[in-house]
Short mmCIF file of C-alpha atoms in Angstrom, two decimals:
data_model
loop_
_atom_site.label_atom_id
_atom_site.label_comp_id
_atom_site.label_asym_id
_atom_site.label_seq_id
_atom_site.Cartn_x
_atom_site.Cartn_y
_atom_site.Cartn_z
CA MET A 1 -12.39 89.34 -20.63
CA ILE A 2 -9.69 90.34 -22.98
CA ASP A 3 -10.50 92.84 -25.63
CA PRO A 4 -10.80 91.05 -29.05
CA THR A 5 -8.36 93.56 -30.51
CA VAL A 6 -5.83 92.76 -27.83
CA ALA A 7 -6.26 89.05 -28.32
CA SER A 8 -5.76 89.53 -32.05
CA ARG A 9 -2.50 91.44 -31.42
CA LEU A 10 -1.35 88.87 -29.00
CA PHE A 11 -1.94 86.08 -31.40
CA ALA A 12 -0.08 87.83 -34.05
CA ARG A 13 2.94 88.48 -31.95
CA VAL A 14 2.84 84.68 -30.79
CA ALA A 15 2.62 83.63 -34.42
CA GLU A 16 5.72 85.69 -35.29
CA VAL A 17 7.88 84.32 -32.77
CA SER A 18 6.85 80.86 -33.16
CA THR A 19 9.49 78.50 -34.46
CA ASP A 20 6.82 76.38 -36.09
CA ALA A 21 5.52 77.44 -39.57
CA ILE A 22 2.09 79.16 -39.43
CA ILE A 23 0.55 79.49 -42.84
CA SER A 24 -2.91 80.76 -43.88
CA VAL A 25 -4.61 80.24 -47.19
CA ASP A 26 -7.87 81.41 -48.67
CA SER A 27 -10.62 79.23 -50.31
CA GLU A 28 -8.60 79.31 -53.62
CA GLN A 29 -5.67 77.95 -51.55
CA ARG A 30 -3.50 80.87 -52.09
CA ILE A 31 -1.19 81.97 -49.31
CA VAL A 32 -2.29 85.03 -47.33
CA TYR A 33 -0.14 84.65 -44.23
CA PHE A 34 3.41 83.25 -43.63
CA ASN A 35 5.14 83.79 -40.34
CA ARG A 36 8.93 83.87 -39.67
CA GLY A 37 9.04 80.23 -38.60
CA ALA A 38 7.61 79.46 -42.06
CA GLU A 39 10.34 81.51 -43.49
CA GLN A 40 13.05 79.65 -41.89
CA ILE A 41 11.55 76.15 -42.57
CA PHE A 42 10.53 76.65 -46.16
CA ARG A 43 13.32 79.27 -47.03
CA TRP A 44 10.90 81.45 -48.78
CA SER A 45 10.57 85.12 -47.80
CA ARG A 46 7.14 86.36 -46.91
CA GLU A 47 7.09 88.86 -49.73
CA GLU A 48 7.97 86.14 -52.39
CA ILE A 49 5.48 83.51 -51.14
CA VAL A 50 2.32 85.39 -50.22
CA GLY A 51 -0.20 85.37 -53.08
CA ARG A 52 1.37 82.03 -54.37
CA PRO A 53 -0.68 78.59 -54.54
CA LEU A 54 0.00 76.46 -51.40
CA GLY A 55 1.04 73.76 -53.82
CA ASP A 56 4.43 75.36 -54.15
CA LEU A 57 5.29 74.20 -50.45
CA LEU A 58 4.25 70.57 -51.17
CA PRO A 59 6.03 67.81 -53.19
CA GLU A 60 4.32 67.54 -56.62
CA ARG A 61 3.08 63.99 -55.98
CA PHE A 62 0.99 65.22 -52.96
CA ARG A 63 -0.45 68.41 -54.46
CA GLY A 64 -3.63 66.99 -56.18
CA ALA A 65 -4.70 64.91 -53.17
CA HIS A 66 -3.89 67.66 -50.63
CA ALA A 67 -6.04 70.06 -52.53
CA ARG A 68 -9.07 67.66 -52.59
CA HIS A 69 -8.69 67.00 -48.77
CA LEU A 70 -8.58 70.75 -48.04
CA VAL A 71 -11.91 71.17 -50.06
CA GLU A 72 -13.53 68.23 -48.14
CA PHE A 73 -12.27 69.72 -44.86
CA GLY A 74 -13.91 73.12 -45.72
CA LEU A 75 -17.25 71.45 -46.54
CA SER A 76 -17.18 69.27 -43.45
CA ASP A 77 -18.49 70.39 -39.94
CA VAL A 78 -15.15 69.69 -38.48
CA THR A 79 -13.28 72.90 -37.44
CA ALA A 80 -9.82 71.57 -36.62
CA ARG A 81 -7.98 68.34 -37.58
CA VAL A 82 -4.54 66.98 -37.13
CA MET A 83 -3.14 66.32 -40.50
CA GLY A 84 -1.42 63.22 -41.54
CA GLU A 85 -4.12 60.78 -40.60
CA ARG A 86 -4.69 59.65 -44.16
CA LEU A 87 -1.64 61.04 -45.88
CA PRO A 88 2.05 61.32 -45.23
CA ILE A 89 2.87 64.94 -44.37
CA ALA A 90 5.84 66.21 -46.30
CA GLY A 91 7.08 69.73 -47.08
CA LEU A 92 9.02 71.05 -50.02
CA ARG A 93 11.68 73.81 -49.40
CA ARG A 94 12.44 76.50 -52.01
CA ASP A 95 15.82 74.56 -52.98
CA GLY A 96 13.59 71.43 -53.85
CA THR A 97 14.55 69.41 -50.92
CA GLU A 98 11.71 67.43 -49.00
CA PHE A 99 11.34 67.19 -45.32
CA PRO A 100 9.01 65.33 -43.05
CA ALA A 101 6.52 67.38 -40.99
CA GLU A 102 3.67 67.17 -38.46
CA ALA A 103 0.85 69.56 -38.89
CA SER A 104 -2.62 70.62 -37.68
CA ILE A 105 -5.17 72.70 -39.56
CA THR A 106 -8.06 74.84 -38.61
CA LYS A 107 -10.59 76.95 -40.59
CA LEU A 108 -12.51 80.22 -40.07
CA VAL A 109 -15.43 81.31 -42.07
CA VAL A 110 -15.03 85.03 -43.00
CA GLY A 111 -17.99 86.19 -44.95
CA ASP A 112 -18.19 84.10 -48.18
CA ASP A 113 -14.54 83.13 -47.87
CA ILE A 114 -12.91 80.30 -45.74
CA ILE A 115 -9.41 80.86 -44.17
CA TYR A 116 -7.41 77.67 -43.59
CA THR A 117 -4.57 78.06 -41.09
CA ALA A 118 -1.96 75.27 -40.72
CA VAL A 119 0.69 74.92 -38.03
CA LEU A 120 3.62 72.84 -39.36
CA ARG A 121 6.45 71.54 -37.61
CA ASP A 122 9.66 70.21 -39.29
CA VAL A 123 10.50 66.79 -37.66
CA THR A 124 13.57 66.14 -39.85
CA ASP A 125 15.97 66.08 -36.73
CA ARG A 126 13.44 63.88 -34.81
CA ARG A 127 13.05 61.34 -37.65
CA ARG A 128 16.83 61.40 -38.19
CA ALA A 129 17.46 60.55 -34.60
CA GLN A 130 14.81 57.91 -34.66
CA GLU A 131 16.42 56.39 -37.83
CA ILE A 132 19.79 56.52 -36.11
CA GLN A 133 18.64 54.75 -33.12
CA HIS A 134 16.91 52.08 -35.14
CA PHE A 135 20.05 51.78 -37.41
CA LEU A 136 22.48 51.45 -34.34
CA ALA A 137 20.18 48.86 -32.66
CA ARG A 138 20.24 46.89 -36.09
CA VAL A 139 23.97 47.28 -36.10
CA GLY A 140 24.33 45.89 -32.61
CA SER A 141 22.21 42.95 -33.15
CA SER A 142 23.74 42.17 -36.63
CA LEU A 143 27.34 42.27 -35.36
CA VAL A 144 26.67 39.82 -32.61
CA ALA A 145 25.13 37.17 -34.84
CA SER A 146 28.48 35.85 -35.92
CA ILE A 147 32.06 35.54 -34.77
CA ASP A 148 33.53 34.62 -38.14
CA LEU A 149 35.73 37.35 -39.38
CA GLU A 150 34.82 37.37 -42.97
CA GLU A 151 31.06 37.07 -42.22
CA THR A 152 31.47 40.14 -39.73
CA LEU A 153 33.06 42.31 -42.31
CA GLN A 154 30.41 41.42 -44.86
CA THR A 155 27.77 42.31 -42.34
CA VAL A 156 29.42 45.83 -41.78
CA ALA A 157 29.39 46.48 -45.55
CA HIS A 158 25.73 45.65 -45.98
CA LEU A 159 24.82 47.63 -42.82
CA ALA A 160 26.70 50.75 -44.39
CA VAL A 161 24.30 50.81 -47.43
CA PRO A 162 21.86 52.55 -48.05
CA VAL A 163 21.96 54.34 -44.73
CA LEU A 164 25.58 55.63 -45.24
CA GLY A 165 25.76 55.73 -48.97
CA ASP A 166 25.09 53.82 -52.24
CA TRP A 167 28.16 51.55 -52.02
CA ALA A 168 30.80 50.57 -49.44
CA THR A 169 33.99 48.57 -49.14
CA VAL A 170 35.62 47.23 -45.90
CA TRP A 171 39.23 46.53 -45.84
CA THR A 172 41.35 44.92 -43.01
CA GLY A 173 45.00 45.50 -42.13
CA ASP A 174 47.14 48.72 -41.50
CA GLU A 175 48.55 51.42 -43.57
CA GLU A 176 51.42 48.68 -44.63
CA GLU A 177 49.25 46.06 -45.93
CA THR A 178 45.52 45.92 -46.47
CA ARG A 179 43.06 43.70 -48.18
CA ARG A 180 39.45 44.04 -49.13
CA LEU A 181 37.19 41.51 -47.42
CA ALA A 182 33.78 42.88 -48.03
CA LEU A 183 31.87 44.98 -50.56
CA ALA A 184 28.17 45.85 -50.81
CA VAL A 185 26.01 48.11 -53.11
CA ALA A 186 22.50 49.57 -52.31
CA ASN A 187 21.04 49.12 -55.81
CA PRO A 188 20.68 45.46 -56.85
CA GLU A 189 20.95 46.56 -60.56
CA HIS A 190 24.57 47.41 -59.63
CA ALA A 191 25.41 43.75 -58.69
CA GLU A 192 27.40 43.35 -61.92
CA LEU A 193 29.44 46.41 -61.39
CA ALA A 194 30.06 45.14 -57.80
CA ASP A 195 31.29 41.92 -59.32
CA ARG A 196 33.63 43.86 -61.73
CA LEU A 197 34.99 45.88 -58.85
CA ARG A 198 35.84 42.71 -56.85
CA ARG A 199 37.87 41.58 -59.65
CA ILE A 200 39.63 44.83 -60.42
CA GLN A 201 40.39 46.39 -56.94
CA ARG A 202 42.16 43.88 -54.85
CA THR A 203 44.69 46.34 -52.90
CA LEU A 204 44.76 49.95 -51.92
CA SER A 205 47.11 52.33 -53.77
CA PRO A 206 49.59 54.16 -51.76
CA GLU A 207 47.76 57.54 -52.51
CA HIS A 208 44.21 56.10 -51.62
CA PRO A 209 42.57 58.24 -48.83
CA ALA A 210 41.83 55.07 -46.89
CA LYS A 211 45.62 54.88 -46.41
CA GLU A 212 45.58 58.33 -45.04
CA ALA A 213 42.77 57.42 -42.62
CA LEU A 214 44.67 54.19 -41.57
CA ALA A 215 47.97 56.06 -40.99
CA GLY A 216 46.43 59.05 -39.12
CA GLY A 217 43.71 57.02 -37.23
CA THR A 218 41.20 59.75 -38.15
CA SER A 219 38.49 59.98 -40.72
CA VAL A 220 38.70 61.51 -44.21
CA LEU A 221 35.42 63.32 -45.30
CA VAL A 222 35.26 64.32 -48.95
CA MET A 223 32.01 66.31 -49.39
CA HIS A 224 32.53 67.04 -53.12
CA ALA A 225 34.48 64.33 -55.10
CA ASP A 226 36.45 65.48 -58.02
CA ASP A 227 38.83 63.88 -60.70
CA GLU A 228 41.93 64.27 -58.50
CA LEU A 229 40.23 62.13 -55.84
CA LEU A 230 39.16 59.49 -58.51
CA ASP A 231 42.77 59.29 -59.58
CA ARG A 232 43.99 58.52 -56.02
CA ILE A 233 41.35 55.86 -55.73
CA ALA A 234 41.11 54.18 -59.09
CA SER A 235 44.00 51.96 -60.32
CA ASP A 236 43.33 52.16 -64.02
CA GLU A 237 40.76 53.49 -66.48
CA SER A 238 38.55 50.34 -66.20
CA HIS A 239 38.47 50.90 -62.55
CA ARG A 240 37.53 54.53 -62.99
CA ARG A 241 34.67 53.45 -65.22
CA VAL A 242 33.36 51.17 -62.70
CA ILE A 243 33.49 53.95 -59.93
CA ARG A 244 31.73 56.48 -62.10
CA ALA A 245 28.99 53.89 -62.97
CA LEU A 246 28.45 53.00 -59.23
CA GLY A 247 28.17 56.65 -58.30
CA PHE A 248 30.81 58.99 -56.96
CA ARG A 249 29.68 62.32 -55.62
CA SER A 250 30.92 62.18 -52.07
CA ALA A 251 33.10 59.81 -49.92
CA MET A 252 33.90 59.05 -46.43
CA PHE A 253 37.03 56.85 -45.26
CA VAL A 254 36.65 55.87 -41.65
CA PRO A 255 39.25 53.69 -39.72
CA MET A 256 38.31 50.80 -37.44
CA ARG A 257 40.47 50.77 -34.48
CA ALA A 258 40.42 48.61 -31.22
CA ARG A 259 42.87 48.47 -28.37
CA ASP A 260 44.92 51.26 -29.95
CA ARG A 261 45.48 49.16 -33.13
CA ALA A 262 44.41 49.79 -36.71
CA LEU A 263 42.06 46.93 -37.75
CA GLY A 264 40.99 48.30 -41.09
CA VAL A 265 38.92 51.01 -42.83
CA ILE A 266 35.38 51.41 -44.04
CA CYS A 267 34.94 53.38 -47.29
CA HIS A 268 31.63 54.85 -47.89
CA TYR A 269 30.59 56.38 -51.30
CA ALA A 270 27.46 58.46 -52.33
CA GLY A 271 26.21 58.81 -55.87
CA PRO A 272 24.84 62.04 -57.49
CA ALA A 273 21.18 61.22 -56.46
CA ARG A 274 22.15 61.63 -52.75
CA PRO A 275 23.02 64.71 -50.93
CA PRO A 276 26.84 65.01 -50.08
CA PHE A 277 28.06 63.55 -47.03
CA GLY A 278 28.23 65.96 -43.93
CA GLU A 279 29.45 66.05 -40.46
CA GLU A 280 26.22 64.17 -39.21
CA ASP A 281 26.89 61.44 -41.79
CA LEU A 282 30.51 61.14 -40.59
CA ALA A 283 29.63 61.02 -37.02
CA LEU A 284 27.36 58.02 -37.65
CA ALA A 285 29.84 56.41 -39.88
CA GLU A 286 32.47 56.64 -37.16
CA GLU A 287 29.84 55.11 -34.68
CA LEU A 288 29.43 52.16 -37.11
CA ALA A 289 33.25 51.91 -37.40
CA ARG A 290 33.66 51.78 -33.61
CA ARG A 291 31.11 49.11 -33.08
CA ALA A 292 32.43 47.23 -36.12
CA ALA A 293 36.03 47.30 -34.83
CA LEU A 294 34.97 45.79 -31.58
CA ALA A 295 33.16 42.99 -33.49
CA VAL A 296 36.13 42.53 -35.60
CA ASP A 297 38.47 42.54 -32.75
CA ASN A 298 36.38 39.96 -30.97
CA ALA A 299 36.18 37.73 -34.31
CA ARG A 300 39.99 37.98 -34.40
CA LEU A 301 40.33 37.08 -30.75
CA TYR A 302 38.05 34.08 -31.28
CA ARG A 303 40.08 32.90 -34.33
CA ALA A 304 43.30 33.20 -32.39
CA ALA A 305 41.77 31.36 -29.47
CA GLN A 306 40.56 28.63 -31.90
CA GLU A 307 44.05 28.47 -33.44
CA ALA A 308 45.60 28.29 -30.01
CA ILE A 309 43.34 25.38 -28.95
CA SER A 310 44.21 23.70 -32.31
CA ALA A 311 47.95 24.23 -31.67
CA ARG A 312 47.54 23.01 -27.96
CA GLU A 313 45.92 19.77 -29.56
CA ASP A 314 48.62 19.46 -32.10
CA VAL A 315 51.32 19.80 -29.37
CA MET A 316 49.42 17.15 -27.21
CA ARG A 317 49.31 14.84 -30.20
CA ILE A 318 53.09 15.41 -30.91
CA VAL A 319 53.98 14.81 -27.23
CA SER A 320 51.94 11.78 -26.92
CA HIS A 321 53.22 10.21 -30.08
CA ASP A 322 56.61 11.67 -30.95
CA ILE A 323 57.86 11.59 -27.28
CA GLY A 324 55.76 8.57 -26.41
CA ASN A 325 57.78 6.37 -28.72
CA PRO A 326 61.25 7.14 -27.49
CA LEU A 327 59.94 7.00 -23.79
CA SER A 328 58.59 3.39 -24.55
CA ALA A 329 62.15 2.56 -25.80
CA VAL A 330 63.58 3.84 -22.56
CA PHE A 331 61.25 1.91 -20.35
CA VAL A 332 61.94 -1.25 -22.41
CA ALA A 333 65.77 -0.64 -22.12
CA THR A 334 65.62 -0.18 -18.43
CA ARG A 335 63.75 -3.29 -17.87
CA VAL A 336 66.38 -5.25 -19.85
CA LEU A 337 69.27 -3.51 -17.92
CA ARG A 338 67.48 -4.53 -14.62
CA ARG A 339 67.58 -8.13 -15.75
CA PHE A 340 71.13 -7.80 -16.74
CA LEU A 341 72.00 -6.39 -13.39
CA GLU A 342 70.39 -9.36 -11.62
CA ALA A 343 72.05 -11.95 -13.72
CA GLU A 344 75.18 -13.74 -12.50
CA GLU A 345 77.31 -12.76 -15.33
CA ILE A 346 77.09 -9.24 -16.89
CA ASP A 347 77.19 -8.69 -20.60
CA ARG A 348 78.90 -5.37 -20.83
CA ALA A 349 78.61 -5.06 -24.63
CA ALA A 350 74.90 -5.55 -24.36
CA ILE A 351 74.60 -3.14 -21.34
CA ALA A 352 76.38 -0.60 -23.36
CA GLY A 353 74.22 -0.97 -26.36
CA HIS A 354 71.19 -0.45 -24.28
CA VAL A 355 72.60 2.62 -22.74
CA ASP A 356 73.35 3.97 -26.20
CA GLY A 357 69.72 3.35 -27.05
CA ILE A 358 68.53 5.37 -23.96
CA ARG A 359 70.87 8.22 -25.00
CA GLN A 360 69.53 8.22 -28.52
CA SER A 361 65.95 8.34 -27.26
CA ALA A 362 66.77 11.11 -24.84
CA GLU A 363 68.37 13.09 -27.68
CA GLN A 364 65.21 12.52 -29.85
CA VAL A 365 63.23 13.82 -27.03
CA GLN A 366 65.48 16.77 -26.64
CA ARG A 367 65.22 17.66 -30.42
CA LEU A 368 61.62 17.61 -30.36
CA ILE A 369 61.54 19.94 -27.19
CA ASP A 370 63.89 22.13 -29.16
CA ASP A 371 61.79 22.29 -32.00
CA LEU A 372 58.61 23.10 -30.00
CA LEU A 373 60.55 25.97 -28.30
CA ASP A 374 61.66 27.29 -31.70
CA VAL A 375 58.23 27.32 -32.98
CA GLU A 376 57.07 29.26 -30.08
CA ARG A 377 59.86 31.71 -30.32
CA ILE A 378 59.26 32.08 -34.09
CA GLY A 379 55.56 32.72 -33.51
CA ALA A 380 56.21 35.12 -30.71
CA GLY A 381 58.96 37.09 -32.69
CA ARG A 382 61.42 36.32 -30.11
CA LEU A 383 63.97 34.32 -32.18
CA ARG A 384 67.38 35.92 -31.46
CA LEU A 385 70.02 35.94 -34.05
CA GLN A 386 73.77 36.59 -33.85
CA ILE A 387 74.38 38.12 -37.34
CA GLU A 388 77.69 37.80 -39.03
CA PRO A 389 78.95 37.63 -42.66
CA VAL A 390 79.56 33.99 -43.85
CA PRO A 391 80.81 32.57 -47.22
CA ALA A 392 77.71 30.98 -48.73
CA GLY A 393 79.83 28.12 -50.17
CA THR A 394 80.95 27.19 -46.58
CA LEU A 395 77.24 26.61 -45.60
CA VAL A 396 76.78 24.15 -48.55
CA ARG A 397 79.99 22.22 -47.86
CA ASP A 398 79.29 21.86 -44.22
CA ALA A 399 75.77 20.72 -44.88
CA VAL A 400 76.99 17.95 -47.46
CA ALA A 401 80.01 16.98 -45.04
CA PHE A 402 77.59 16.53 -42.06
CA PHE A 403 75.06 14.36 -43.81
CA GLY A 404 77.47 12.58 -46.08
CA ALA A 405 77.52 9.47 -43.91
CA THR A 406 73.71 9.20 -43.52
CA ALA A 407 73.33 9.68 -47.22
CA ALA A 408 75.73 6.86 -48.05
CA GLU A 409 74.10 4.33 -45.51
CA GLN A 410 70.77 5.05 -47.25
CA GLY A 411 72.44 4.70 -50.88
CA VAL A 412 71.65 8.22 -51.67
CA SER A 413 74.01 10.46 -53.63
CA LEU A 414 74.60 13.74 -51.76
CA VAL A 415 76.32 16.40 -53.88
CA ALA A 416 77.12 20.09 -53.62
CA THR A 417 76.99 22.84 -56.21
CA GLY A 418 78.39 26.25 -55.43
CA ALA A 419 80.42 24.95 -52.61
CA ASP A 420 83.31 27.45 -53.73
CA LEU A 421 80.92 30.44 -53.84
CA ALA A 422 82.67 33.24 -51.95
CA ALA A 423 79.71 35.65 -51.71
CA ARG A 424 79.03 36.21 -48.05
CA VAL A 425 75.57 36.34 -46.61
CA ALA A 426 74.53 38.22 -43.42
CA ILE A 427 73.33 35.42 -41.21
CA ASP A 428 73.31 33.75 -37.82
CA PRO A 429 75.49 30.72 -39.17
CA ASP A 430 74.03 28.29 -36.47
CA ARG A 431 70.42 29.00 -37.40
CA ILE A 432 71.05 28.85 -41.22
CA ALA A 433 72.91 25.43 -40.74
CA GLN A 434 69.53 24.54 -38.85
CA VAL A 435 67.50 25.31 -42.00
CA LEU A 436 69.74 23.35 -44.35
CA ALA A 437 69.78 20.44 -41.78
CA ASN A 438 65.99 20.49 -41.91
CA LEU A 439 65.63 20.58 -45.56
CA VAL A 440 68.36 17.92 -46.10
CA THR A 441 66.89 15.69 -43.55
CA ASN A 442 63.54 16.05 -45.15
CA ALA A 443 65.03 15.30 -48.65
CA LEU A 444 66.93 12.15 -47.41
CA LYS A 445 63.76 10.93 -45.60
CA HIS A 446 62.00 10.83 -48.95
CA THR A 447 64.56 9.79 -51.38
CA ALA A 448 64.78 6.14 -52.01
CA ALA A 449 68.26 4.35 -52.50
CA GLY A 450 69.66 5.21 -55.91
CA GLY A 451 68.29 8.68 -55.77
CA ARG A 452 70.17 12.12 -55.46
CA VAL A 453 69.93 15.04 -53.07
CA THR A 454 71.64 18.34 -54.28
CA VAL A 455 72.57 21.18 -52.06
CA SER A 456 73.37 24.41 -54.05
CA ALA A 457 74.09 28.13 -53.62
CA GLU A 458 73.99 30.69 -56.44
CA ALA A 459 74.52 34.45 -56.40
CA ARG A 460 71.72 36.56 -57.61
CA ASP A 461 72.16 40.29 -57.62
CA ALA A 462 71.99 41.46 -54.05
CA HIS A 463 70.92 37.92 -52.76
CA VAL A 464 72.04 34.48 -52.63
CA GLU A 465 69.70 31.57 -53.57
CA PHE A 466 70.13 28.25 -51.64
CA ALA A 467 68.45 25.13 -52.86
CA VAL A 468 67.86 21.50 -51.63
CA ALA A 469 66.68 19.48 -54.48
CA ASP A 470 65.86 15.60 -54.44
CA THR A 471 64.76 12.91 -56.67
CA GLY A 472 62.28 11.71 -54.11
CA SER A 473 58.48 10.83 -53.84
CA GLY A 474 57.48 14.43 -54.18
CA VAL A 475 54.35 16.19 -52.89
CA ASP A 476 50.88 16.28 -54.08
CA PRO A 477 50.24 19.73 -55.81
CA ALA A 478 47.16 20.04 -53.56
CA GLU A 479 49.07 19.72 -50.45
CA LEU A 480 52.12 21.95 -51.47
CA PRO A 481 50.65 25.26 -50.21
CA PHE A 482 50.46 23.63 -46.76
CA VAL A 483 54.00 22.27 -46.33
CA PHE A 484 55.28 25.27 -44.35
CA GLU A 485 52.36 25.26 -41.78
CA ARG A 486 53.01 24.04 -38.10
CA PHE A 487 52.19 20.54 -37.39
CA TRP A 488 50.88 19.83 -40.77
CA GLN A 489 50.65 16.17 -41.73
CA GLY A 490 50.26 15.50 -45.35
CA ARG A 491 48.95 12.24 -46.93
CA GLY A 492 52.22 11.56 -48.78
CA ALA A 493 55.81 12.07 -48.20
CA LEU A 494 55.53 15.05 -45.84
CA GLY A 495 53.14 13.12 -43.52
CA ARG A 496 55.95 11.78 -41.12
CA GLY A 497 57.37 13.26 -37.98
CA ALA A 498 56.23 16.09 -35.89
CA GLY A 499 55.79 18.46 -38.92
CA LEU A 500 57.91 21.13 -37.44
CA GLY A 501 61.00 21.18 -39.56
CA LEU A 502 59.77 23.16 -42.56
CA PRO A 503 57.81 25.65 -40.46
CA ILE A 504 61.06 26.31 -38.39
CA ALA A 505 63.03 26.62 -41.49
CA ARG A 506 60.73 29.15 -42.90
CA GLY A 507 60.55 31.18 -39.52
CA ILE A 508 64.39 31.32 -39.49
CA VAL A 509 64.62 32.43 -43.15
CA GLU A 510 62.05 35.14 -42.58
CA ALA A 511 63.68 36.28 -39.53
CA HIS A 512 66.72 36.94 -41.80
CA GLY A 513 64.69 39.01 -44.09
CA GLY A 514 64.51 36.22 -46.71
CA THR A 515 62.13 34.10 -48.31
CA ILE A 516 61.45 30.48 -48.81
CA SER A 517 59.46 28.45 -51.36
CA ALA A 518 58.80 24.94 -52.40
CA GLU A 519 58.29 23.28 -55.87
CA SER A 520 57.40 19.57 -56.22
CA SER A 521 56.02 16.93 -58.66
CA PRO A 522 54.85 13.54 -57.40
CA GLY A 523 57.29 10.83 -58.48
CA VAL A 524 59.84 13.29 -59.75
CA GLY A 525 61.07 15.05 -56.52
CA SER A 526 61.01 18.30 -54.73
CA VAL A 527 63.11 21.58 -54.60
CA PHE A 528 63.24 23.90 -51.69
CA ARG A 529 64.69 27.29 -52.21
CA PHE A 530 65.46 30.24 -49.81
CA ILE A 531 66.84 33.47 -50.56
CA LEU A 532 69.28 35.47 -48.14
CA PRO A 533 70.70 38.95 -48.54
CA ILE A 534 74.32 39.29 -49.51
CA ALA A 535 76.29 40.90 -46.62
CA LYS A 536 77.33 44.65 -46.93
CA ASP A 537 80.80 45.73 -45.90
CA LYS A 538 82.04 44.72 -42.58
CA ALA A 539 81.46 48.10 -41.11
CA SER A 540 77.87 48.01 -41.70
CA GLN A 541 77.30 44.50 -40.28
CA PRO A 542 74.84 44.21 -37.32
CA SER A 543 76.19 43.13 -34.06
CA GLY A 544 73.26 40.75 -33.33
#
């Protein structure tokens, strides 16, 4: 048998080295023993806490109930019990922060007094690990629920709150161009503020920390936000007021990357009621961003695949229709030629006419093939340009001269404005001639006899503005935003042909660093404008 004195000394030593909190209180629930583990967990020193009421170590809302349960335990026949069977166990540190705990309690009658001893363990880390596991499991199941890009990003925003802050925004793009696609707030009472923020903040300012995160590919953690950071984020005073109202104590800006490409950034914000973000929060935010990036990348790949399927179907439609017609004409002409060859007398003039028809059909097919190849090159960024300075007036004169006979046959007046403009533009002349040809062809196609088509050029600062205006049927305003899309077929005037001329024109102009636009009114006509840079001195001209 171990001597009781030795056993008591052994217990005392074990209690002192235990990382669990061991706390003893008397029948008045005043602390009489407080080991080192308790000091580390509650952050009170032994000298400060001994003699104080046990309630100082409990959240105020639990103190009354805990005191009653302790009295009931003292009056019962039970000598030990695991706590938390009827009430949540929570501790209160000296700085006022709460923490989850597991505890057991025993009692010892000493004369007329009862000594209660609790062994308490801080389970903050365990609870946090469980919460993270549950959160990441929810992230995984939520992000695979949809392959729609906008829906995926909105899911990311909603997942971010309240686990990782009080409100969050999700942006797509890179450091050059970004756009917000999702926003979420944890507090339903902040819904009106969220709507105001959606209307105010549409782009990221160059100084925004999210830009830094995108450019560097690494997260930016701001544990304690200040007015300087607010100035970097807010675009104006109205924006500042909304941010302050939503809560702005701490922030994290975490990039989303997949396949070594920046896909966007998630911005997390914490209000004053939440502890500042720390390294653990950042690690979890980065894991969310990693999984979100994979989901966003998958959504983009799916969208690209759908667009590719749609483009393939469009090409098949174009091939079957626009190539099918000239091929049918070729077949008919060959059958007629066969009959001519079998006849006793050969009508050479008729044969020549059918041969010319075959050639025209072949040229029509070749033009369509060239257009399809141009669309593919433009889409892949492989359009090659041979740049040289060319007088803008020359381009106007050549376009009007080339289509003069066609316009005369249709009874349309084709006029030039600015044909003598000497300002030179840095262009590939063949490609810009192709742009003007597509625009003039489109204008003539939809302008009735008696109408007019005007090709013009005008110098504007460092650019030349070219325009092709007609008095034709015009375009429905609802369809105008789509006229430069590939294979687009409108209900009205632009609904004929393969639908490639205007997209090719846009691709060529943009490859030159210019812009193209369209204006139209049904029954009044249309104006297509494109802007090209004026050429610099000869020494600075690119070689192509």
